Every structure is written in C-alpha cells, then in structure tokens.
Coordinates of C-alpha atoms in Angstrom, one line a residue:
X668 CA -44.2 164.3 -10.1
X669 CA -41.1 162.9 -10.1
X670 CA -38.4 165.1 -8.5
X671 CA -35.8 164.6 -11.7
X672 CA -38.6 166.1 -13.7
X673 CA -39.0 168.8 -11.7
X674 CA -36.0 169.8 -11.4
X675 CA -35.7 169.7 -15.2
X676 CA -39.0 171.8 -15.7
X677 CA -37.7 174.5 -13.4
X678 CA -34.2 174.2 -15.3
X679 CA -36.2 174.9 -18.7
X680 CA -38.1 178.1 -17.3
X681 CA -41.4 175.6 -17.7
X682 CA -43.1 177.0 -14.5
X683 CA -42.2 180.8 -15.3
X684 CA -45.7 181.7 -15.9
X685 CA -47.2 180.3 -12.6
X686 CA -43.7 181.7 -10.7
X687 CA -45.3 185.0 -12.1
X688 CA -48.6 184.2 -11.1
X689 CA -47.6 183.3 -7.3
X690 CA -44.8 185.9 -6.7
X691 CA -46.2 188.6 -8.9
X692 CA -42.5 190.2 -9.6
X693 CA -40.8 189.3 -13.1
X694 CA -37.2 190.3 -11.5
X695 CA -37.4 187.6 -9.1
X696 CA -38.4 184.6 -11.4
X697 CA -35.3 183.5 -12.0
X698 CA -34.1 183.5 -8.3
X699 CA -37.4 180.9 -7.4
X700 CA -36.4 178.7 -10.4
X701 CA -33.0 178.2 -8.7
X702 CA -34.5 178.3 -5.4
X703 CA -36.8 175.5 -6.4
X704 CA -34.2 173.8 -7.7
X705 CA -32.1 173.8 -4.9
X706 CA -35.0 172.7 -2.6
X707 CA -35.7 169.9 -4.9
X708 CA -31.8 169.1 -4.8
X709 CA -31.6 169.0 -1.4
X710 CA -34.8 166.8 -0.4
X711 CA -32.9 164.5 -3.0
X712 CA -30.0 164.6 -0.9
X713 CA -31.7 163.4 2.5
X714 CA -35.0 161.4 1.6
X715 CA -33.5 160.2 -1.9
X716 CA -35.1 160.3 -5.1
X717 CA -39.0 159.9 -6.1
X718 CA -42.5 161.0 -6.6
X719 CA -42.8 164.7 -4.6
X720 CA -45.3 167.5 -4.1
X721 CA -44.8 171.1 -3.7
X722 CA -46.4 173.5 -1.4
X723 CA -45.9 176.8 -0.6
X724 CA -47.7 179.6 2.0
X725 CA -46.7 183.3 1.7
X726 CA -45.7 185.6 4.9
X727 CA -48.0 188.6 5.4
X728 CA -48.1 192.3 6.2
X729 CA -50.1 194.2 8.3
X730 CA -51.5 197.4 6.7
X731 CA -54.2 198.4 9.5
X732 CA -55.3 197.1 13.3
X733 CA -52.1 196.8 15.0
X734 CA -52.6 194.6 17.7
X735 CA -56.6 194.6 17.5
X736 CA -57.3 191.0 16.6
X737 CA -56.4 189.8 19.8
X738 CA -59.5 191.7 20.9
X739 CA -62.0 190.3 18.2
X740 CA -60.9 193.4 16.4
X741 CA -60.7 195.1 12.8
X742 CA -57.7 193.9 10.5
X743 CA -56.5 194.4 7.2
X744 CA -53.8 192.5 6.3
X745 CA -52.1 191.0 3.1
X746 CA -50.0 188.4 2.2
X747 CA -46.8 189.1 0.3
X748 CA -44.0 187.1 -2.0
X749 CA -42.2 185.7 0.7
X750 CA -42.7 182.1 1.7
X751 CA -42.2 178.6 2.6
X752 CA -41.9 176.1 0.2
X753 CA -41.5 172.4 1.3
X754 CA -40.7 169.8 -0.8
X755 CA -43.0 166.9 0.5
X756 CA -43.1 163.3 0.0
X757 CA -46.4 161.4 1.2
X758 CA -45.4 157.9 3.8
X759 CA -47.6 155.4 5.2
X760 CA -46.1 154.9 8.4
X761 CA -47.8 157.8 10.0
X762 CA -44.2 159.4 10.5
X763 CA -43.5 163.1 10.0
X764 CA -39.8 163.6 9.2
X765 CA -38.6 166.9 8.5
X766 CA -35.9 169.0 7.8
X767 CA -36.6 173.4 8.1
X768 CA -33.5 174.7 5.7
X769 CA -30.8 175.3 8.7
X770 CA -31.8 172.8 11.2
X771 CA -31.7 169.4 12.3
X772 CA -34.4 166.8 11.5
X773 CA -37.5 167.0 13.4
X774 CA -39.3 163.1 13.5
X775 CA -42.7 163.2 15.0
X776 CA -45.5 160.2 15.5
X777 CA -48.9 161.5 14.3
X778 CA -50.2 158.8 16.5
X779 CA -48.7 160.4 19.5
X780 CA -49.6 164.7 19.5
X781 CA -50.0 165.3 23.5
X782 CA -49.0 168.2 24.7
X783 CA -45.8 168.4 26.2
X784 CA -44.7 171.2 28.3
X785 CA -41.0 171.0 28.3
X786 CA -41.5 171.3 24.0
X787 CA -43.2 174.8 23.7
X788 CA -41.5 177.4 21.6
X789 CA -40.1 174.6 19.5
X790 CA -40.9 173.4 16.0
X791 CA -41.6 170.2 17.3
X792 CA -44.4 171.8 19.3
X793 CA -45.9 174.2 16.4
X794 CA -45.6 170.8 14.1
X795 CA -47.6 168.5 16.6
X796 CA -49.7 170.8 17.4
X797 CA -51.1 171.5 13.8
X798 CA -51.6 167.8 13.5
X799 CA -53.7 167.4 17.0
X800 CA -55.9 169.5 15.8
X801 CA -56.5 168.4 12.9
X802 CA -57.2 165.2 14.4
X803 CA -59.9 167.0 17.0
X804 CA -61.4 168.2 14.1
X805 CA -62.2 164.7 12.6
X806 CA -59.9 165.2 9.8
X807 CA -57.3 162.6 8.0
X808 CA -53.8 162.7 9.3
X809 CA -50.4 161.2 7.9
X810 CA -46.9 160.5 7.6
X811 CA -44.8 162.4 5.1
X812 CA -41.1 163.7 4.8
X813 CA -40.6 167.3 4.1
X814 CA -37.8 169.6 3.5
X815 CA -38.7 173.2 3.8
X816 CA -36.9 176.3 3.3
X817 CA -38.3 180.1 3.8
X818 CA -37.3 183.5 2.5
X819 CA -40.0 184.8 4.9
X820 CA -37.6 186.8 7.5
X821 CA -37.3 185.4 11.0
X822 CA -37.7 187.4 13.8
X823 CA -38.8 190.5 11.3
X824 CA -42.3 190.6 12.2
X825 CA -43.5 189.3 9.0
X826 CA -44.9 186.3 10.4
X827 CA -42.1 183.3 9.1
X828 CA -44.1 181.2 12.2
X829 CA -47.3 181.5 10.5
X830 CA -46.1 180.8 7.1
X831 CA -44.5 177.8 8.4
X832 CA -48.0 177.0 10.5
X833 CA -49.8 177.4 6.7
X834 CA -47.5 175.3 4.9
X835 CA -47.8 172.3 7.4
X836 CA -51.8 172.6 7.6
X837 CA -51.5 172.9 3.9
X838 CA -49.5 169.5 3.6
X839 CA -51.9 167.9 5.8
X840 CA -55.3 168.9 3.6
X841 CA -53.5 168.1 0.4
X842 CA -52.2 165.1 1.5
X843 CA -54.9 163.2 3.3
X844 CA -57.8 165.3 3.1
X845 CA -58.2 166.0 -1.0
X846 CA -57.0 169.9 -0.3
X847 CA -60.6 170.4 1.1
X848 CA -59.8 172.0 4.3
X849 CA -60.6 176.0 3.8
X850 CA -57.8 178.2 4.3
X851 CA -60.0 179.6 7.1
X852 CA -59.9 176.8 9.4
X853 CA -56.2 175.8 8.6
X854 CA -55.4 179.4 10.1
X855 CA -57.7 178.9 12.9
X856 CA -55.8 175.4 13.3
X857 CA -52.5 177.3 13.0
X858 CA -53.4 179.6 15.6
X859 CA -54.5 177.0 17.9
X860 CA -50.8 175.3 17.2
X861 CA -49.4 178.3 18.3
X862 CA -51.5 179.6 21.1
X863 CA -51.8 176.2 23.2
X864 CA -48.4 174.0 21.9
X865 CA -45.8 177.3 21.4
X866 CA -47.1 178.9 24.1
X867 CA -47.5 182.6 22.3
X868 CA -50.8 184.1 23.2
X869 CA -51.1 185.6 19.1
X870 CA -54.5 186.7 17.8
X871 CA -55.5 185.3 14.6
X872 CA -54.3 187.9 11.9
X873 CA -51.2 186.1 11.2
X874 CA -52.5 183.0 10.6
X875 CA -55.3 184.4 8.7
X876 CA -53.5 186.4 6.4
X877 CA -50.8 183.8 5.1
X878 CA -53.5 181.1 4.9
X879 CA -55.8 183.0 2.8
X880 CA -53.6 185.3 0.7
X881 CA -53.8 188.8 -1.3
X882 CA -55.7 192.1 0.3
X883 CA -57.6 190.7 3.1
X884 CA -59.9 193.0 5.8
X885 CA -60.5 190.5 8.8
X886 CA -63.3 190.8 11.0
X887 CA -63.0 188.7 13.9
X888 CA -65.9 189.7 16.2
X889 CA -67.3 186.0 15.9
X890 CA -64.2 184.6 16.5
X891 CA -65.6 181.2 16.1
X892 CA -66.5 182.6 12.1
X893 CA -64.7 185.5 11.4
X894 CA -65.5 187.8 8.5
X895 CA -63.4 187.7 5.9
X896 CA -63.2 190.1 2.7
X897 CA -60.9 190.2 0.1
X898 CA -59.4 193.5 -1.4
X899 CA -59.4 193.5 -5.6
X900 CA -56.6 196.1 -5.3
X901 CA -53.6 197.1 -7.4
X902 CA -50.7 199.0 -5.5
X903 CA -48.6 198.5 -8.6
X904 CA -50.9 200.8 -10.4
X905 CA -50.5 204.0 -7.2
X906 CA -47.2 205.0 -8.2
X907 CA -46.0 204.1 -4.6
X908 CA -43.6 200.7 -3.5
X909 CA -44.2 198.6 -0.4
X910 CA -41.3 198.1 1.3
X911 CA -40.2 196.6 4.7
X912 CA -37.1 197.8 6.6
X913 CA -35.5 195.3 8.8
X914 CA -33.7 197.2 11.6
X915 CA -31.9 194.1 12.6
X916 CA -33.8 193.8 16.1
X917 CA -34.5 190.2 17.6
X918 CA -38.0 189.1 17.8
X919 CA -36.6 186.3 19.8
X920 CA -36.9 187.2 23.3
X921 CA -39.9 189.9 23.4
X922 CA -42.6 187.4 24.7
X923 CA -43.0 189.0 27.6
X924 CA -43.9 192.5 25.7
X925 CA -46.5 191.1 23.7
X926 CA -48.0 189.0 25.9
X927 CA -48.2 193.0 28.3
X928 CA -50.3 194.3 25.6
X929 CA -53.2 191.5 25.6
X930 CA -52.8 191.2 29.3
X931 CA -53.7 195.6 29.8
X932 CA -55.9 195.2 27.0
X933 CA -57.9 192.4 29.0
X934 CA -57.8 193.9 32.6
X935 CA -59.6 197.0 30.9
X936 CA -61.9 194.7 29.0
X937 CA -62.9 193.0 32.7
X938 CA -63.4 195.9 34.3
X939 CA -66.5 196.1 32.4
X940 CA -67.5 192.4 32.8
X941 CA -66.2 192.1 29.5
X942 CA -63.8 189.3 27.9
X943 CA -62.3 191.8 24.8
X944 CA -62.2 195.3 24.3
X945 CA -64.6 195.0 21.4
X946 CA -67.2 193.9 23.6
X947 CA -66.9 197.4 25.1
X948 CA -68.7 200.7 24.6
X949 CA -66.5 203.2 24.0
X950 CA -68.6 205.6 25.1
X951 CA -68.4 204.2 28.4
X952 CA -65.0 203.9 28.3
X953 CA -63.9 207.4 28.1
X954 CA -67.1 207.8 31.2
X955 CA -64.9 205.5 33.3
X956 CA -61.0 206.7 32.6
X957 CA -60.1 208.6 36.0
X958 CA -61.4 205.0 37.7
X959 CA -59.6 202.9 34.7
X960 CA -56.3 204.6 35.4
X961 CA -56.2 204.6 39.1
X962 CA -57.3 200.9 39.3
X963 CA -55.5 199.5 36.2
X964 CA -52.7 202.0 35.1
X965 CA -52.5 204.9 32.4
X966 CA -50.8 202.3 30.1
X967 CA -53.8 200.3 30.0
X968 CA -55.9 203.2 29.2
X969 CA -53.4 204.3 26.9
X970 CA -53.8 200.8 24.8
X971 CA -57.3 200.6 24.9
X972 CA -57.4 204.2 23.1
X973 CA -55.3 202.7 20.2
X974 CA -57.5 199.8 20.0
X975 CA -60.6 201.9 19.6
X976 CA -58.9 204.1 17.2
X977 CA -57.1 201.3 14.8
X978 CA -60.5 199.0 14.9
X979 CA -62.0 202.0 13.1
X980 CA -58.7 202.6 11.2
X981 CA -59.0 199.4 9.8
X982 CA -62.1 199.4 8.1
X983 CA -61.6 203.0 6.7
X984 CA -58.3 202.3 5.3
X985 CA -60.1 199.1 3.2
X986 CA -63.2 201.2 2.4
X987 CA -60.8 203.6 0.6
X988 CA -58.6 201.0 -1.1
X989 CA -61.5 199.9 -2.3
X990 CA -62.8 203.2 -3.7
X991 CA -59.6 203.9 -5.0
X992 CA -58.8 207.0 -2.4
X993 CA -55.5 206.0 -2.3
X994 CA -54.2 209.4 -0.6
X995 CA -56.8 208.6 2.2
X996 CA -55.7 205.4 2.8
X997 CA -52.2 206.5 3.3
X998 CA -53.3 209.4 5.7
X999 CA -54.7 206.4 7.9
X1000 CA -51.5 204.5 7.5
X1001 CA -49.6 207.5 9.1
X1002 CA -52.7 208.2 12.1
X1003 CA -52.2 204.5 12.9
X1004 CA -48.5 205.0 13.2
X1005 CA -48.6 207.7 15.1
X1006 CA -51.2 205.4 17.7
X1007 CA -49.3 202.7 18.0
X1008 CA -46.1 205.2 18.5
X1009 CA -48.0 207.1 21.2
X1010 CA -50.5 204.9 22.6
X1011 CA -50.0 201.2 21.9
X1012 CA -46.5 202.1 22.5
X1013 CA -44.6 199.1 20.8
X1014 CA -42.1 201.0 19.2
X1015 CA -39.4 199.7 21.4
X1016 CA -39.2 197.2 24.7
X1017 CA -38.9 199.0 28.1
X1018 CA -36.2 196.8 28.7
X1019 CA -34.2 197.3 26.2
X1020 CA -34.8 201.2 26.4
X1021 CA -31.3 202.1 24.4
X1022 CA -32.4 199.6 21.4
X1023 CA -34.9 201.5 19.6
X1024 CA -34.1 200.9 15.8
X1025 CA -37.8 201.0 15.0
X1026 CA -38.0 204.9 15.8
X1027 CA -35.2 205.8 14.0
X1028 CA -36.0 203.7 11.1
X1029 CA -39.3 205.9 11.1
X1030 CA -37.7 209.1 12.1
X1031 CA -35.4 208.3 9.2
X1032 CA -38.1 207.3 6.6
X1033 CA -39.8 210.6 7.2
X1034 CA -36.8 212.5 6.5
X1035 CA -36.9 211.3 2.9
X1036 CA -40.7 211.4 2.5
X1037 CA -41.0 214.9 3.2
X1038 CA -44.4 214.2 4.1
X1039 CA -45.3 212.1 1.1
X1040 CA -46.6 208.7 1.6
X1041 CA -46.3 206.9 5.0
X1042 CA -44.2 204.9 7.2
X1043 CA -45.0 203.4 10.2
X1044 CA -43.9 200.4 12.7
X1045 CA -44.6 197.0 11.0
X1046 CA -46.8 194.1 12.8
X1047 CA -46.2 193.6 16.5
X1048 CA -43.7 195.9 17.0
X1049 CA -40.6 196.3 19.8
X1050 CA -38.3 195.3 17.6
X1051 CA -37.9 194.1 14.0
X1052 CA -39.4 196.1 11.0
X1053 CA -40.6 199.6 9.4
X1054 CA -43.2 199.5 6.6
X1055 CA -43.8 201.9 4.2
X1056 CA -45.4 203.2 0.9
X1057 CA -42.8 204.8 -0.8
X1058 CA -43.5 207.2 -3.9
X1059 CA -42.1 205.3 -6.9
X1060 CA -39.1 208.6 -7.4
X1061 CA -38.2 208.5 -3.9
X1062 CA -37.6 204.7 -3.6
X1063 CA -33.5 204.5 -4.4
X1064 CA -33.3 207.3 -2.3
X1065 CA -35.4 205.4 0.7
X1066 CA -33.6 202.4 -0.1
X1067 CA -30.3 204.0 -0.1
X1068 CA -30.6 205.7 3.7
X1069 CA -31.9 202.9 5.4
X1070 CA -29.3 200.6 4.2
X1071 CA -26.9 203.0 4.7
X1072 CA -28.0 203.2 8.7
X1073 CA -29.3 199.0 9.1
X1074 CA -26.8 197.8 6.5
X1075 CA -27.0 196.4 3.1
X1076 CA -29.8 194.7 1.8
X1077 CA -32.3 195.8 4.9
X1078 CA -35.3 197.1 2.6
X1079 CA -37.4 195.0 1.2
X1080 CA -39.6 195.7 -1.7
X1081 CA -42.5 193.2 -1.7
X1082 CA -45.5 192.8 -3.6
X1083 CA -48.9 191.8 -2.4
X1084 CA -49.0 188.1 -3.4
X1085 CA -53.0 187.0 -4.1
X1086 CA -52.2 183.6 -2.7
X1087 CA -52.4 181.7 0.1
X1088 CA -51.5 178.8 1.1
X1089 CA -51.7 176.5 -2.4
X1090 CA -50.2 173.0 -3.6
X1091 CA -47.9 174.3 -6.3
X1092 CA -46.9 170.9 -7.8

C-alpha cells in the first residue's frame, strides 16, 4: 500500500480495530496511530515515497524457567505489547538498507553474509546473520529498505534483540518466501543469528516467545523440534496487573555474567557425561554433591538446584493457568523468585556488588504486596527489570513507590499480546 494512504488510514482511526487486536490495550491506540504515522513519515523522509509493508514482532516476558532453556529446559513465556515495527520497502538489488529509530544506516549485501569476527555484537552482525541462515536453509533471500523503530526497552531484559531478530526473519518470509516460514524456525534462525554472528551464547526462549506470540509453555528437550503449547489465558479477567519495573541497570556490559551461568551449568552437566542438565538424573545429582562441589564449585551446584527446581516450576505454573488456579500459579511465581534470588543467584553482578537495583526493586515490591501477589527478578537477571502481578487495588500504589525510588515512568503495565511476529500491512 502506498505510504500516503497509510498514513491517511492511521490519521482517520481506520486501523483502530486491528491496533486493538495486536496491542490488546484501548488506552494506547491512539499513541500507535501516531506512532505509525511517524514511522511512515520518517521512512518517507529517507527512502522517499511509495508502495510499503508493515511488520511488527512483539518483546516477551518470562513468567517461569529462568535460565532453563539453555539446558533443553521447561519455559513459559509470553509475548507482550511492546514491539518493533519496520516500515519496509521490497528492492531488487539484493541490498538491505536500513535505518533502527536512533542510528545510522546499516547497508548490507545478501550476496555476501560471511561471518566476520571484528562485527559481533553489532546490528550488522544480528542482520547478516538472520539472512545466512536463511539462505542455509534453502530459502529465498532479498533486498529491501527498512526503517524500524521499537518501544521494546533496551537493555531491560525484555528481549528488544529478539524482537528485532523476529521482525527481520519476519521481513525476509513475507517478502520472498510468501510468509511461509513458521514462526518456529524464524526463532530458531534468530537464535542462530545471535548465538554464532553476535556472539551471545542465549537459549532459545527469547526468540521463541517474540516469534510465536501470546501464553506460550516451551519445551525444548528436542532442541532440534521443540514443544511448543500455547496458553488460552486471560490475566485481564484475575484481578491482578502485569507490570515490569525498570531499575535503570545496563544490560550492556553483563556478557560475561550470563555466559558464567551456562558455563557452571555445563561443567555439572559433563561431569555426568552429559551435554545439558536435562539430560541428568536428578536423583543422581543430589548422590554426587560433596564430589560436584569440591571438583566444580558450590556455585555450580547451587545453579544446577535452580534449574531442577524451575524446569518443574515451569510446567506447574502452565498446568495451573490453565486450570484456572490462578493463586497457585502465583505461589510458583514467588518459589521461582526466591530460586533464582538464592540459587541461580542473578539478582546482581559480582562485579558490580554495590549496584543491586533488582533486590531493592523486589524488597520494595513486597513491601506494598503485603504478601499478595508476586514479584520476582525479570528474564536474565543482574541488572535491568522486576516483574510482577500486582492486585488490581494496589497497582497506583506499586506504581507510585517504584517510580518514586527508579524515577518517573519506570513501571510498565503490559498486556499479554497473542501475537507474534505478523505482516500488519
């Protein structure tokens, strides 16, 4: 469609009812008209004017399995209304120019995706990647120019790399391949993107959850195949609010913590002759701890406890969303909290011992609860973001304090968006 049109159709609310449909939150549907607009305007104002698609992949939250898919482990996750949107204009000179909302055009060859050391951790890298492997997996690839802009936090553990991974494998199907490429394999395509050209060592929950949208459980024993279930639940209809606290900590520079937690994990997993921690009997774990700790370290040991614990977590916490035992669930949100606080230990980094917003976001959140609901250290933790369910009654008051301590405008209420990543336009 042309982008003038567009631009007139989101001007006359024409899209309100699919804006409602995506981002599930009547408040905000007159924020993502403008947004849209603005998007459109600027693509407009660097590619010029013409015929333009829309796509869009959500961020995601992570309600149970903290750091367990990395092990072929137990998730559930869900996707939320925060996401990328790119404006996208199909090329035939095999070209990808883009422009992220903030930076500096990116102009990539499809005809030329090698790997290049001296590019991981960049955009360029997550970008060429995505299209590599697309191409190892037989499928079409093409030029396009793109503008994209996020709301999806950076650096806030709500996965704004992942969204952005969706969006391009998302551009790519739609574009050259008739939108035929499941939202399974663009997330396994994602991850690839970031594990091998970004250099991150990430599981596949991220990817997962913003390529295949709403209430997912994710069981990624086959890792090759993962199971993949998806929740029919309302949290509108509980009486409680989701909402994400950003304590302002920088996701930027903690590498070297996540990458600790995989690497511990592992060395416990080998010391069975095994390659993941779900490979291993727990049974014999527990046998084998005075020989675990002394040849590995307590830490280790420590970690592989939580993953045992939040692999089973994870599955009970979906069994009772979906029979409704919605006081359960949130009894598992808070064990799994109290795990990762105490055993997983990603709360803060051990470098940064005197930065530990996370805690005191929780500490905080639990002074207002009074024991209702549940708050607990959001996605891969160290620094970054507190989630919670919030009773509806207490939410001003939860809001109010954690601004108050972070600063205006660091809680988020979201809702659980049932898409993925989509063609909008």
């Amino acid at each position: 469609m042309n982008i003038n049109e567009l631009k007139s159709l989101f001007g006359k609310n024409e899209f309100d009812s699919l804006l409602m449909d995506i981002y599930e939150d009547s408040s905000l549907i007159g924020y993502q008209n403008n947004r849209y607009i603005k998007a459109l305007d600027k693509f407009e104002s660097l590619f010029g004017e013409g015929e333009v698609e829309i796509y869009s992949a959500p961020g995601r939250t992570e309600v149970g399995g903290n750091h367990t898919d990395h092990q072929h482990g137990q998730v559930l996750a869900a996707s939320i209304n925060l996401d990328a949107i790119s404006i996208t204009q199909k090329t035939d000179d095999g070209i990808i120019s883009l422009v992220s909302e903030g930076y500096d055009l990116i102009t990539i060859d499809t005809a030329n995706t090698e790997l290049i050391e001296e590019e991981k951790g960049t955009t360029v890298a997550l970008i060429k990647g995505v299209v590599n492997e697309f191409k190892n997996r037989g499928y079409k690839v093409g030029g396009f120019k793109a503008y994209i802009t996020s709301d999806v936090l950076v650096g806030a553990g709500l996965s704004s790399s992942a969204a952005f991974e969706a969006v391009i494998g998302t551009i790519l199907s739609g574009l050259y391949n008739d939108m035929k490429i499941s939202s399974v394999e663009i997330a396994i395509i994602s991850q690839y993107a970031e594990n091998v050209y970004f250099g991150k060592p990430c599981g596949l929950m991220d990817q997962m959850a913003c390529s295949v949208g709403g209430f997912v459980f994710l069981d990624f024993q086959n890792i090759q195949n993962p199971s993949i279930q998806k929740i029919d639940f309302d949290l509108s209809k509980t009486g409680y609010a989701l909402i994400i606290t950003d304590t302002k900590g920088d996701h930027s520079d903690l590498t070297d913590d996540y990458v600790a937690v995989r690497t511990e994990m592992d060395e416990v997993a080998e010391y069975f002759g095994k390659k993941v921690l779900r490979e291993v009997d727990e049974n014999q774990f527990w046998d084998n701890l005075p020989d675990i700790k002394k040849k590995i370290s307590d830490r280790a040991a420590l970690r592989a406890i939580h993953f045992f614990g939040d692999n089973y977590r994870a599955k009970a916490e979906t069994e009772a969303l979906k029979n409704n035992r919605f006081e359960d669930f949130l009894t598992l949100v808070n064990e799994s909290g109290d795990s990762s606080m105490n055993y997983l230990q990603n709360l803060y980094s051990c470098r940064k011992p005197t930065e530990q917003g996370i805690p005191l976001a929780i500490m905080a959140g639990k002074r207002i609860l009074k024991g209702n609901g549940a708050v607990r250290v959001h996605g891969g933790g160290f620094a970054g973001t507190v989630q919670a369910f919030v009773p509806n009654d207490l939410v001003n008051a939860y809001r109010s304090e954690m601004d108050r301590i972070f600063g205006q405008n660091s809680c988020y209420i979201m809702t659980i968006r049932p898409f993925g990543g989509i063609e909008i336009k």
